[in-house]
Amino acid sequence: MTTSPSRRAAAKSLALAAAGVAVSKSSAAGTPVNPSTNAKYKAVFAVSDADPARWNMVLGNIRNAQADLGADNVLIELVAYAGGIGMLKLDAETAQRVSEAARAGVLVSACENSMRGHNLTRAQLNPQTGTVPSGVGHLIRRQNEGYAYIRS
Amino acid sequence: MTTSPSRRAAAKSLALAAAGVAVSKSSAAGTPVNPSTNAKYKAVFAVSDADPARWNMVLGNIRNAQADLGADNVLIELVAYAGGIGMLKLDAETAQRVSEAARAGVLVSACENSMRGHNLTRAQLNPQTGTVPSGVGHLIRRQNEGYAYIRS
Amino acid sequence: MTTSPSRRAAAKSLALAAAGVAVSKSSAAGTPVNPSTNAKYKAVFAVSDADPARWNMVLGNIRNAQADLGADNVLIELVAYAGGIGMLKLDAETAQRVSEAARAGVLVSACENSMRGHNLTRAQLNPQTGTVPSGVGHLIRRQNEGYAYIRS
């Protein structure tokens, strides 16, 4: 994971603040927060299709899962790879919804192999996006860590 | 889960009776049976596509998994959401096979978010179908409970 | 699993030899090797679509996962069923890449139900392929054994 912990902590703080949740001084100050600390559930959502309808479906699914389980009870990560990498582009039709998901505490991770395969640089992706060396390798790690897996 | 336990127990009893399995008096009398009690394996099958060919594939897969693992050794739940919700409609071309699966002990669950999104009422769904608030939230819960996940 | 352990051990030995890894005398002599012994990660990749583009994607994903996690740290099995069974045919356009995956230590398993459904005999499949009675039943078993599940 090359994602900056402080960037994620800031996103989490914003999300909690927006949700009216008390944010501790340490996280408000940017101190890294491990978002999994208090989460009963962990889930990784995988997207590999170059299909905006599916991108919108998964973003709706994530929102519904947060509402169902309680946003504070579930740590959600979205991993985009293969054709799904397009979902994270700055000019994707889902760009605003991806930013909203990140602000609501969702970790967003792009596969570096897929970025190379699609000639995408970091600067072309949503600034809220982190990267992982291999999307599928990361999905295996996350399941090994006890994450549920939701394939879109 | 809003599914009535007694309805599920009745379906299970019918399934066991049809399979020539001795049914205990308590379950025959409608006393709720926890179908997971003796199951070594648990699996949740997810369907989200509005594609009858895929619906038939998953129903065949479920039957094959029961035959392979032993119907008494595996607790299977089918969760339909997004476009997959159409699979559970009373007038779906898969209606009879869904009823057969329920009679063979498969729990069938419809996503309430998807029902609203498709303007479907409970009365328009197969009477053997239960509902869950969020299909994807439910899939996360089930995996957290140790269910295998099969994405169709 | 009807796969011959010695065939798999031989494939593993070849793979290790090709990778410049020292192969113990016992495995070189064909003594069954349990490839999971030292693997921290285990993953089963499922393919059910009759879509060569997807077959190539999963083969690339497997290679990337091995590179990311370390080929010796991850035990990978590829399970083909339904329309995905075509991926394992001797004359599939992916035939050479499937053989390469097997030589790189990937277990390759064909669903016997799907073979019957597609009128395929063992002789028509890649010789590196093993078979399992039910692809989906096998995926449930593997997840129960702690394998991560990657749906293509």
CSV table of C-alpha atoms in Angstrom, one decimal:
chain,number,residue,atom,x,y,z
A,1,MET,CA,0.0,0.0,0.0
A,2,THR,CA,1.5,3.3,-1.0
A,3,THR,CA,-1.5,5.2,0.3
A,4,SER,CA,-0.6,7.9,2.8
A,5,PRO,CA,-2.0,7.0,6.2
A,6,SER,CA,-2.5,10.7,7.0
A,7,ARG,CA,-4.5,11.3,3.8
A,8,ARG,CA,-6.7,8.4,4.8
A,9,ALA,CA,-7.0,9.6,8.3
A,10,ALA,CA,-8.0,13.0,7.0
A,11,ALA,CA,-10.7,11.5,4.7
A,12,LYS,CA,-12.0,9.4,7.6
A,13,SER,CA,-12.2,12.4,9.9
A,14,LEU,CA,-14.1,14.4,7.3
A,15,ALA,CA,-16.4,11.4,6.8
A,16,LEU,CA,-17.0,11.1,10.6
A,17,ALA,CA,-17.5,14.8,10.9
A,18,ALA,CA,-20.0,14.9,8.1
A,19,ALA,CA,-21.8,12.1,9.7
A,20,GLY,CA,-22.0,14.0,13.0
A,21,VAL,CA,-19.7,11.6,14.8
A,22,ALA,CA,-17.4,13.0,17.3
A,23,VAL,CA,-13.8,13.0,16.0
A,24,SER,CA,-11.0,12.7,18.4
A,25,LYS,CA,-8.4,15.5,18.6
A,26,SER,CA,-5.7,13.1,17.5
A,27,SER,CA,-7.5,12.1,14.3
A,28,ALA,CA,-8.7,15.7,13.7
A,29,ALA,CA,-5.0,16.7,13.9
A,30,GLY,CA,-4.1,14.2,11.1
A,31,THR,CA,-2.6,11.5,13.3
A,32,PRO,CA,-2.9,8.3,11.4
A,33,VAL,CA,-6.0,6.3,12.4
A,34,ASN,CA,-6.3,2.6,11.8
A,35,PRO,CA,-9.8,2.5,10.5
A,36,SER,CA,-10.2,-1.2,11.2
A,37,THR,CA,-9.7,-0.8,15.0
A,38,ASN,CA,-13.4,-0.8,15.9
A,39,ALA,CA,-14.9,-2.4,12.8
A,40,LYS,CA,-16.7,-5.7,13.4
A,41,TYR,CA,-16.9,-6.3,9.7
A,42,LYS,CA,-14.3,-5.9,6.9
A,43,ALA,CA,-15.0,-6.2,3.2
A,44,VAL,CA,-13.2,-5.7,0.0
A,45,PHE,CA,-15.1,-4.9,-3.1
A,46,ALA,CA,-13.5,-5.9,-6.4
A,47,VAL,CA,-14.2,-4.2,-9.8
A,48,SER,CA,-12.5,-5.4,-13.0
A,49,ASP,CA,-15.0,-4.5,-15.7
A,50,ALA,CA,-14.8,-1.4,-18.0
A,51,ASP,CA,-18.5,-0.9,-17.4
A,52,PRO,CA,-19.7,2.4,-15.9
A,53,ALA,CA,-23.1,0.8,-15.1
A,54,ARG,CA,-21.3,-1.8,-12.9
A,55,TRP,CA,-19.2,1.0,-11.4
A,56,ASN,CA,-22.3,2.8,-10.3
A,57,MET,CA,-23.8,-0.5,-9.0
A,58,VAL,CA,-20.8,-1.2,-6.8
A,59,LEU,CA,-20.8,2.3,-5.4
A,60,GLY,CA,-24.5,1.9,-4.5
A,61,ASN,CA,-23.8,-1.5,-3.0
A,62,ILE,CA,-21.1,0.0,-0.8
A,63,ARG,CA,-23.4,2.7,0.4
A,64,ASN,CA,-26.2,0.2,1.1
A,65,ALA,CA,-23.7,-2.1,3.0
A,66,GLN,CA,-22.6,0.9,5.2
A,67,ALA,CA,-26.2,1.7,5.9
A,68,ASP,CA,-27.1,-1.9,6.7
A,69,LEU,CA,-24.1,-2.8,8.9
A,70,GLY,CA,-23.5,0.7,10.3
A,71,ALA,CA,-20.7,2.8,8.7
A,72,ASP,CA,-18.7,2.5,11.9
A,73,ASN,CA,-19.0,-1.3,12.0
A,74,VAL,CA,-17.6,-2.0,8.6
A,75,LEU,CA,-14.3,-1.2,7.0
A,76,ILE,CA,-14.7,-1.2,3.3
A,77,GLU,CA,-12.0,-1.1,0.6
A,78,LEU,CA,-12.7,-0.8,-3.1
A,79,VAL,CA,-10.0,-2.4,-5.3
A,80,ALA,CA,-10.1,-1.6,-9.0
A,81,TYR,CA,-8.1,-3.6,-11.5
A,82,ALA,CA,-8.1,-4.6,-15.2
A,83,GLY,CA,-10.8,-2.7,-17.0
A,84,GLY,CA,-12.2,-1.5,-13.7
A,85,ILE,CA,-9.2,0.8,-13.3
A,86,GLY,CA,-11.1,3.3,-15.5
A,87,MET,CA,-13.5,3.8,-12.6
A,88,LEU,CA,-10.8,5.7,-10.7
A,89,LYS,CA,-9.8,8.2,-13.4
A,90,LEU,CA,-10.2,11.8,-12.7
A,91,ASP,CA,-12.5,12.2,-15.7
A,92,ALA,CA,-14.5,9.0,-15.1
A,93,GLU,CA,-18.3,9.5,-15.0
A,94,THR,CA,-18.1,8.0,-11.5
A,95,ALA,CA,-15.4,10.5,-10.3
A,96,GLN,CA,-17.7,12.4,-8.0
A,97,ARG,CA,-19.2,9.3,-6.4
A,98,VAL,CA,-15.7,7.8,-5.9
A,99,SER,CA,-14.7,10.9,-4.0
A,100,GLU,CA,-17.9,10.7,-2.0
A,101,ALA,CA,-17.1,7.1,-1.1
A,102,ALA,CA,-13.6,8.1,0.0
A,103,ARG,CA,-15.0,10.9,2.1
A,104,ALA,CA,-17.4,8.3,3.7
A,105,GLY,CA,-14.4,6.3,4.9
A,106,VAL,CA,-14.0,3.8,2.0
A,107,LEU,CA,-10.4,3.0,1.1
A,108,VAL,CA,-9.9,3.2,-2.7
A,109,SER,CA,-7.1,1.2,-4.2
A,110,ALA,CA,-5.8,1.1,-7.8
A,111,CYS,CA,-3.8,-1.9,-9.1
A,112,GLU,CA,-0.4,-0.7,-10.3
A,113,ASN,CA,-0.2,-3.5,-12.9
A,114,SER,CA,-3.4,-2.3,-14.4
A,115,MET,CA,-2.3,1.4,-14.3
A,116,ARG,CA,0.7,0.4,-16.4
A,117,GLY,CA,-1.4,-1.7,-18.7
A,118,HIS,CA,-3.7,1.2,-19.3
A,119,ASN,CA,-0.9,3.9,-19.5
A,120,LEU,CA,-2.3,5.7,-16.5
A,121,THR,CA,-0.2,7.7,-14.2
A,122,ARG,CA,-1.0,8.5,-10.6
A,123,ALA,CA,-1.9,12.1,-11.6
A,124,GLN,CA,-4.7,10.8,-13.8
A,125,LEU,CA,-6.4,9.1,-10.9
A,126,ASN,CA,-8.7,10.5,-8.3
A,127,PRO,CA,-6.5,12.1,-5.6
A,128,GLN,CA,-8.3,10.0,-3.0
A,129,THR,CA,-7.0,6.8,-4.6
A,130,GLY,CA,-4.2,4.8,-3.1
A,131,THR,CA,-2.3,2.1,-5.1
A,132,VAL,CA,-1.3,-1.5,-4.6
A,133,PRO,CA,1.2,-3.5,-6.6
A,134,SER,CA,-1.3,-6.1,-7.7
A,135,GLY,CA,-5.0,-5.8,-7.4
A,136,VAL,CA,-5.6,-9.6,-7.2
A,137,GLY,CA,-2.6,-10.2,-4.9
A,138,HIS,CA,-4.1,-7.6,-2.6
A,139,LEU,CA,-7.5,-9.3,-2.7
A,140,ILE,CA,-5.8,-12.5,-1.6
A,141,ARG,CA,-4.0,-10.7,1.2
A,142,ARG,CA,-7.2,-9.0,2.4
A,143,GLN,CA,-9.2,-12.3,2.5
A,144,ASN,CA,-6.3,-13.8,4.4
A,145,GLU,CA,-6.8,-11.0,6.9
A,146,GLY,CA,-10.5,-11.9,7.3
A,147,TYR,CA,-12.1,-9.5,4.9
A,148,ALA,CA,-15.2,-10.6,3.2
A,149,TYR,CA,-15.0,-10.4,-0.6
A,150,ILE,CA,-17.6,-8.9,-2.8
A,151,ARG,CA,-17.1,-9.4,-6.6
A,152,SER,CA,-18.9,-6.8,-8.7
B,1,MET,CA,-33.9,-11.8,8.0
B,2,THR,CA,-37.6,-11.5,7.9
B,3,THR,CA,-38.1,-15.1,6.8
B,4,SER,CA,-40.4,-17.0,9.0
B,5,PRO,CA,-38.5,-19.8,10.7
B,6,SER,CA,-41.6,-22.1,10.6
B,7,ARG,CA,-41.9,-21.6,6.8
B,8,ARG,CA,-38.3,-22.6,6.4
B,9,ALA,CA,-38.7,-25.5,8.7
B,10,ALA,CA,-41.7,-26.7,6.7
B,11,ALA,CA,-39.8,-26.3,3.5
B,12,LYS,CA,-36.9,-28.3,5.0
B,13,SER,CA,-39.2,-31.0,6.2
B,14,LEU,CA,-40.8,-31.3,2.8
B,15,ALA,CA,-37.3,-31.5,1.2
B,16,LEU,CA,-36.2,-34.2,3.6
B,17,ALA,CA,-39.4,-36.2,3.2
B,18,ALA,CA,-39.1,-36.0,-0.6
B,19,ALA,CA,-35.5,-37.2,-0.3
B,20,GLY,CA,-36.7,-40.2,1.8
B,21,VAL,CA,-35.0,-38.9,4.9
B,22,ALA,CA,-36.6,-39.5,8.2
B,23,VAL,CA,-38.1,-36.3,9.5
B,24,SER,CA,-38.2,-35.9,13.3
B,25,LYS,CA,-41.6,-35.3,14.9
B,26,SER,CA,-40.6,-31.9,16.0
B,27,SER,CA,-39.7,-30.6,12.6
B,28,ALA,CA,-42.6,-32.4,11.0
B,29,ALA,CA,-44.8,-30.5,13.5
B,30,GLY,CA,-43.3,-27.2,12.3
B,31,THR,CA,-41.0,-26.5,15.2
B,32,PRO,CA,-38.3,-24.3,13.9
B,33,VAL,CA,-35.2,-26.2,12.7
B,34,ASN,CA,-31.9,-24.5,12.4
B,35,PRO,CA,-30.7,-26.0,9.2
B,36,SER,CA,-27.1,-25.2,9.9
B,37,THR,CA,-26.9,-27.4,13.0
B,38,ASN,CA,-25.3,-30.4,11.3
B,39,ALA,CA,-23.9,-28.8,8.2
B,40,LYS,CA,-20.1,-29.0,7.8
B,41,TYR,CA,-20.2,-26.5,5.0
B,42,LYS,CA,-22.1,-23.3,4.5
B,43,ALA,CA,-22.2,-21.3,1.3
B,44,VAL,CA,-24.0,-18.2,0.0
B,45,PHE,CA,-24.6,-17.9,-3.7
B,46,ALA,CA,-24.9,-14.3,-5.0
B,47,VAL,CA,-26.9,-13.4,-8.1
B,48,SER,CA,-27.0,-9.8,-9.3
B,49,ASP,CA,-27.5,-10.0,-13.1
B,50,ALA,CA,-30.8,-9.7,-15.0
B,51,ASP,CA,-29.8,-12.8,-17.0
B,52,PRO,CA,-32.1,-15.9,-17.0
B,53,ALA,CA,-29.2,-18.0,-18.4
B,54,ARG,CA,-27.2,-17.1,-15.4
B,55,TRP,CA,-30.1,-17.8,-13.1
B,56,ASN,CA,-30.4,-21.3,-14.5
B,57,MET,CA,-26.6,-21.7,-14.2
B,58,VAL,CA,-26.6,-20.9,-10.5
B,59,LEU,CA,-29.6,-23.2,-9.8
B,60,GLY,CA,-27.8,-26.0,-11.5
B,61,ASN,CA,-24.6,-25.1,-9.6
B,62,ILE,CA,-26.5,-25.3,-6.3
B,63,ARG,CA,-27.9,-28.7,-7.1
B,64,ASN,CA,-24.5,-30.0,-8.1
B,65,ALA,CA,-22.9,-28.6,-4.9
B,66,GLN,CA,-25.6,-30.4,-2.8
B,67,ALA,CA,-24.9,-33.6,-4.7
B,68,ASP,CA,-21.2,-33.3,-4.3
B,69,LEU,CA,-21.0,-32.3,-0.7
B,70,GLY,CA,-24.1,-34.1,0.5
B,71,ALA,CA,-27.3,-32.1,0.9
B,72,ASP,CA,-27.2,-32.7,4.7
B,73,ASN,CA,-23.6,-31.5,4.9
B,74,VAL,CA,-24.1,-28.1,3.3
B,75,LEU,CA,-26.3,-25.2,4.2
B,76,ILE,CA,-26.9,-23.1,1.1
B,77,GLU,CA,-28.4,-19.6,0.8
B,78,LEU,CA,-29.2,-17.9,-2.4
B,79,VAL,CA,-29.1,-14.1,-2.3
B,80,ALA,CA,-30.6,-12.1,-5.2
B,81,TYR,CA,-30.0,-8.4,-5.6
B,82,ALA,CA,-29.8,-5.7,-8.2
B,83,GLY,CA,-30.9,-7.1,-11.6
B,84,GLY,CA,-30.8,-10.6,-10.0
B,85,ILE,CA,-33.9,-9.8,-8.1
B,86,GLY,CA,-35.9,-10.7,-11.2
B,87,MET,CA,-35.0,-14.4,-10.6
B,88,LEU,CA,-37.3,-14.5,-7.6
B,89,LYS,CA,-40.4,-13.1,-9.3
B,90,LEU,CA,-43.5,-15.3,-9.3
B,91,ASP,CA,-43.6,-15.1,-13.1
B,92,ALA,CA,-39.8,-15.5,-13.7
B,93,GLU,CA,-38.9,-18.3,-16.1
B,94,THR,CA,-37.0,-19.8,-13.2
B,95,ALA,CA,-39.9,-19.7,-10.8
B,96,GLN,CA,-40.4,-23.4,-10.6
B,97,ARG,CA,-36.7,-24.2,-10.2
B,98,VAL,CA,-36.5,-21.6,-7.4
B,99,SER,CA,-39.4,-23.3,-5.6
B,100,GLU,CA,-37.7,-26.7,-6.1
B,101,ALA,CA,-34.5,-25.3,-4.6
B,102,ALA,CA,-36.4,-24.0,-1.6
B,103,ARG,CA,-38.0,-27.4,-1.1
B,104,ALA,CA,-34.5,-29.0,-1.3
B,105,GLY,CA,-33.5,-26.9,1.7
B,106,VAL,CA,-32.0,-23.8,0.0
B,107,LEU,CA,-32.7,-20.5,1.8
B,108,VAL,CA,-33.8,-17.9,-0.7
B,109,SER,CA,-33.3,-14.3,0.2
B,110,ALA,CA,-34.3,-11.1,-1.7
B,111,CYS,CA,-32.6,-7.8,-1.2
B,112,GLU,CA,-35.2,-5.2,0.1
B,113,ASN,CA,-33.2,-2.3,-1.4
B,114,SER,CA,-33.4,-4.0,-4.8
B,115,MET,CA,-37.1,-4.8,-4.4
B,116,ARG,CA,-37.7,-1.0,-3.9
B,117,GLY,CA,-35.5,-0.2,-6.8
B,118,HIS,CA,-37.4,-2.5,-9.1
B,119,ASN,CA,-40.9,-1.6,-7.6
B,120,LEU,CA,-41.4,-5.1,-6.5
B,121,THR,CA,-43.6,-6.0,-3.5
B,122,ARG,CA,-43.3,-9.1,-1.4
B,123,ALA,CA,-46.5,-10.5,-3.1
B,124,GLN,CA,-44.8,-10.4,-6.5
B,125,LEU,CA,-42.0,-12.7,-5.3
B,126,ASN,CA,-41.9,-16.5,-4.9
B,127,PRO,CA,-43.7,-17.3,-1.6
B,128,GLN,CA,-40.7,-19.3,-0.5
B,129,THR,CA,-38.5,-16.2,-0.6
B,130,GLY,CA,-37.4,-14.4,2.5
B,131,THR,CA,-36.0,-10.8,2.5
B,132,VAL,CA,-32.9,-9.1,3.9
B,133,PRO,CA,-32.4,-5.3,4.2
B,134,SER,CA,-29.3,-5.2,2.0
B,135,GLY,CA,-28.2,-8.1,-0.2
B,136,VAL,CA,-24.5,-7.1,-0.1
B,137,GLY,CA,-24.6,-6.3,3.6
B,138,HIS,CA,-26.0,-9.8,4.1
B,139,LEU,CA,-23.3,-11.3,2.0
B,140,ILE,CA,-20.7,-9.6,4.2
B,141,ARG,CA,-22.4,-10.9,7.4
B,142,ARG,CA,-22.6,-14.4,6.0
B,143,GLN,CA,-18.9,-14.5,5.1
B,144,ASN,CA,-18.1,-13.2,8.6
B,145,GLU,CA,-20.1,-16.2,9.9
B,146,GLY,CA,-17.9,-18.6,7.9
B,147,TYR,CA,-20.0,-19.0,4.8
B,148,ALA,CA,-18.1,-19.7,1.5
B,149,TYR,CA,-19.1,-17.1,-1.2
B,150,ILE,CA,-20.0,-18.1,-4.7
B,151,ARG,CA,-20.5,-15.3,-7.1
B,152,SER,CA,-22.6,-16.2,-10.1
C,1,MET,CA,-9.8,-34.9,-6.6
C,2,THR,CA,-8.9,-37.5,-9.2
C,3,THR,CA,-5.6,-35.7,-9.9
C,4,SER,CA,-2.6,-37.8,-9.6
C,5,PRO,CA,-0.4,-36.5,-6.8
C,6,SER,CA,2.7,-37.7,-8.6
C,7,ARG,CA,1.7,-35.8,-11.8
C,8,ARG,CA,1.3,-32.6,-9.7
C,9,ALA,CA,4.6,-33.3,-7.9
C,10,ALA,CA,6.3,-33.6,-11.2
C,11,ALA,CA,4.8,-30.4,-12.5
C,12,LYS,CA,5.9,-28.7,-9.3
C,13,SER,CA,9.4,-30.0,-9.6
C,14,LEU,CA,9.6,-28.8,-13.2
C,15,ALA,CA,8.3,-25.4,-12.1
C,16,LEU,CA,10.8,-25.2,-9.3
C,17,ALA,CA,13.6,-26.4,-11.5
C,18,ALA,CA,12.7,-23.9,-14.2
C,19,ALA,CA,12.7,-21.2,-11.6
C,20,GLY,CA,16.1,-22.2,-10.5
C,21,VAL,CA,14.9,-23.4,-7.1
C,22,ALA,CA,16.7,-26.4,-5.6
C,23,VAL,CA,14.4,-29.4,-5.9
C,24,SER,CA,14.7,-32.0,-3.2
C,25,LYS,CA,15.6,-35.6,-4.2
C,26,SER,CA,12.3,-36.9,-3.0
C,27,SER,CA,10.2,-34.6,-5.1
C,28,ALA,CA,12.6,-35.0,-8.1
C,29,ALA,CA,11.9,-38.8,-7.7
C,30,GLY,CA,8.2,-38.2,-8.0
C,31,THR,CA,7.3,-38.6,-4.3
C,32,PRO,CA,4.1,-36.7,-3.8
C,33,VAL,CA,4.7,-33.1,-2.6
C,34,ASN,CA,2.1,-31.2,-0.8
C,35,PRO,CA,2.5,-27.8,-2.4
C,36,SER,CA,0.7,-26.0,0.4
C,37,THR,CA,3.2,-27.0,3.0
C,38,ASN,CA,5.0,-23.8,3.1
C,39,ALA,CA,2.5,-21.5,1.5
C,40,LYS,CA,1.3,-18.6,3.6
C,41,TYR,CA,-1.5,-17.8,1.2
C,42,LYS,CA,-3.9,-20.1,-0.7
C,43,ALA,CA,-6.2,-18.9,-3.4
C,44,VAL,CA,-8.7,-20.5,-5.8
C,45,PHE,CA,-9.4,-18.8,-9.0
C,46,ALA,CA,-12.8,-19.6,-10.6
C,47,VAL,CA,-13.6,-19.3,-14.3
C,48,SER,CA,-17.1,-20.0,-15.6
C,49,ASP,CA,-17.4,-17.9,-18.7
C,50,ALA,CA,-16.9,-19.0,-22.3
C,51,ASP,CA,-14.9,-15.9,-23.0
C,52,PRO,CA,-11.2,-16.2,-24.1
C,53,ALA,CA,-10.6,-12.6,-23.2
C,54,ARG,CA,-11.5,-13.4,-19.6
C,55,TRP,CA,-9.4,-16.6,-19.7
C,56,ASN,CA,-6.4,-14.5,-20.6
C,57,MET,CA,-7.2,-12.0,-17.9
C,58,VAL,CA,-7.3,-14.7,-15.2
C,59,LEU,CA,-4.0,-16.2,-16.4
C,60,GLY,CA,-2.4,-12.7,-16.2
C,61,ASN,CA,-4.0,-12.2,-12.8
C,62,ILE,CA,-2.5,-15.4,-11.5
C,63,ARG,CA,0.9,-14.5,-12.8
C,64,ASN,CA,0.7,-11.1,-11.1
C,65,ALA,CA,-0.5,-12.6,-7.8
C,66,GLN,CA,2.5,-15.0,-7.8
C,67,ALA,CA,4.9,-12.1,-8.5
C,68,ASP,CA,3.3,-10.0,-5.8
C,69,LEU,CA,3.0,-12.5,-3.0
C,70,GLY,CA,6.0,-14.6,-4.1
C,71,ALA,CA,5.4,-17.8,-6.0
C,72,ASP,CA,6.6,-19.9,-3.0
C,73,ASN,CA,4.2,-18.1,-0.6
C,74,VAL,CA,1.0,-18.7,-2.5
C,75,LEU,CA,-0.7,-21.9,-3.5
C,76,ILE,CA,-2.9,-21.2,-6.4
C,77,GLU,CA,-5.6,-23.4,-7.9
C,78,LEU,CA,-7.6,-22.6,-11.1
C,79,VAL,CA,-11.0,-24.2,-11.2
C,80,ALA,CA,-12.9,-24.1,-14.6
C,81,TYR,CA,-16.6,-24.9,-14.8
C,82,ALA,CA,-19.6,-24.2,-17.0
C,83,GLY,CA,-18.5,-22.3,-20.1
C,84,GLY,CA,-15.1,-21.8,-18.5
C,85,ILE,CA,-14.3,-25.4,-19.1
C,86,GLY,CA,-13.4,-24.5,-22.7
C,87,MET,CA,-10.3,-22.8,-21.3
C,88,LEU,CA,-8.8,-26.2,-20.5
C,89,LYS,CA,-9.3,-27.8,-24.0
C,90,LEU,CA,-6.2,-29.0,-25.8
C,91,ASP,CA,-7.1,-26.7,-28.7
C,92,ALA,CA,-8.1,-23.7,-26.7
C,93,GLU,CA,-6.4,-20.5,-27.6
C,94,THR,CA,-5.2,-20.3,-24.0
C,95,ALA,CA,-3.7,-23.9,-24.1
C,96,GLN,CA,-0.1,-22.8,-24.0
C,97,ARG,CA,-0.6,-20.3,-21.2
C,98,VAL,CA,-2.5,-22.9,-19.2
C,99,SER,CA,0.4,-25.3,-19.6
C,100,GLU,CA,2.8,-22.5,-18.5
C,101,ALA,CA,0.7,-21.9,-15.4
C,102,ALA,CA,0.8,-25.5,-14.5
C,103,ARG,CA,4.5,-25.6,-14.9
C,104,ALA,CA,4.7,-22.5,-12.6
C,105,GLY,CA,3.0,-24.6,-9.9
C,106,VAL,CA,-0.7,-23.7,-10.4
C,107,LEU,CA,-3.1,-26.6,-9.9
C,108,VAL,CA,-5.6,-26.7,-12.7
C,109,SER,CA,-8.9,-28.4,-12.1
C,110,ALA,CA,-11.8,-29.2,-14.5
C,111,CYS,CA,-15.4,-29.7,-13.3
C,112,GLU,CA,-16.5,-33.2,-14.3
C,113,ASN,CA,-20.2,-32.1,-14.4
C,114,SER,CA,-19.2,-29.4,-16.9
C,115,MET,CA,-17.1,-31.9,-18.9
C,116,ARG,CA,-20.2,-34.1,-19.3
C,117,GLY,CA,-22.3,-31.1,-20.1
C,118,HIS,CA,-19.9,-30.1,-22.9
C,119,ASN,CA,-19.3,-33.6,-24.1
C,120,LEU,CA,-15.6,-33.3,-23.3
C,121,THR,CA,-13.5,-36.3,-22.4
C,122,ARG,CA,-10.3,-36.3,-20.3
C,123,ALA,CA,-8.3,-36.8,-23.5
C,124,GLN,CA,-9.6,-33.5,-24.9
C,125,LEU,CA,-8.2,-31.5,-22.0
C,126,ASN,CA,-4.8,-30.2,-21.3
C,127,PRO,CA,-2.8,-33.1,-19.9
C,128,GLN,CA,-1.8,-31.0,-16.9
C,129,THR,CA,-5.4,-30.7,-15.9
C,130,GLY,CA,-6.9,-32.6,-13.0
C,131,THR,CA,-10.6,-33.1,-12.4
C,132,VAL,CA,-13.0,-32.5,-9.5
C,133,PRO,CA,-16.6,-33.9,-9.4
C,134,SER,CA,-18.2,-30.5,-9.0
C,135,GLY,CA,-16.4,-27.2,-9.7
C,136,VAL,CA,-18.7,-25.2,-7.3
C,137,GLY,CA,-18.6,-27.9,-4.7
C,138,HIS,CA,-14.9,-27.8,-4.8
C,139,LEU,CA,-14.8,-24.0,-4.5
C,140,ILE,CA,-16.9,-24.4,-1.3
C,141,ARG,CA,-14.5,-27.0,0.1
C,142,ARG,CA,-11.5,-24.8,-0.7
C,143,GLN,CA,-12.9,-21.8,1.0
C,144,ASN,CA,-13.7,-24.0,4.0
C,145,GLU,CA,-10.0,-24.9,4.0
C,146,GLY,CA,-9.0,-21.3,4.2
C,147,TYR,CA,-8.4,-20.5,0.5
C,148,ALA,CA,-9.1,-17.0,-0.7
C,149,TYR,CA,-11.6,-17.0,-3.6
C,150,ILE,CA,-11.1,-14.9,-6.8
C,151,ARG,CA,-14.0,-14.9,-9.2
C,152,SER,CA,-13.0,-14.0,-12.7
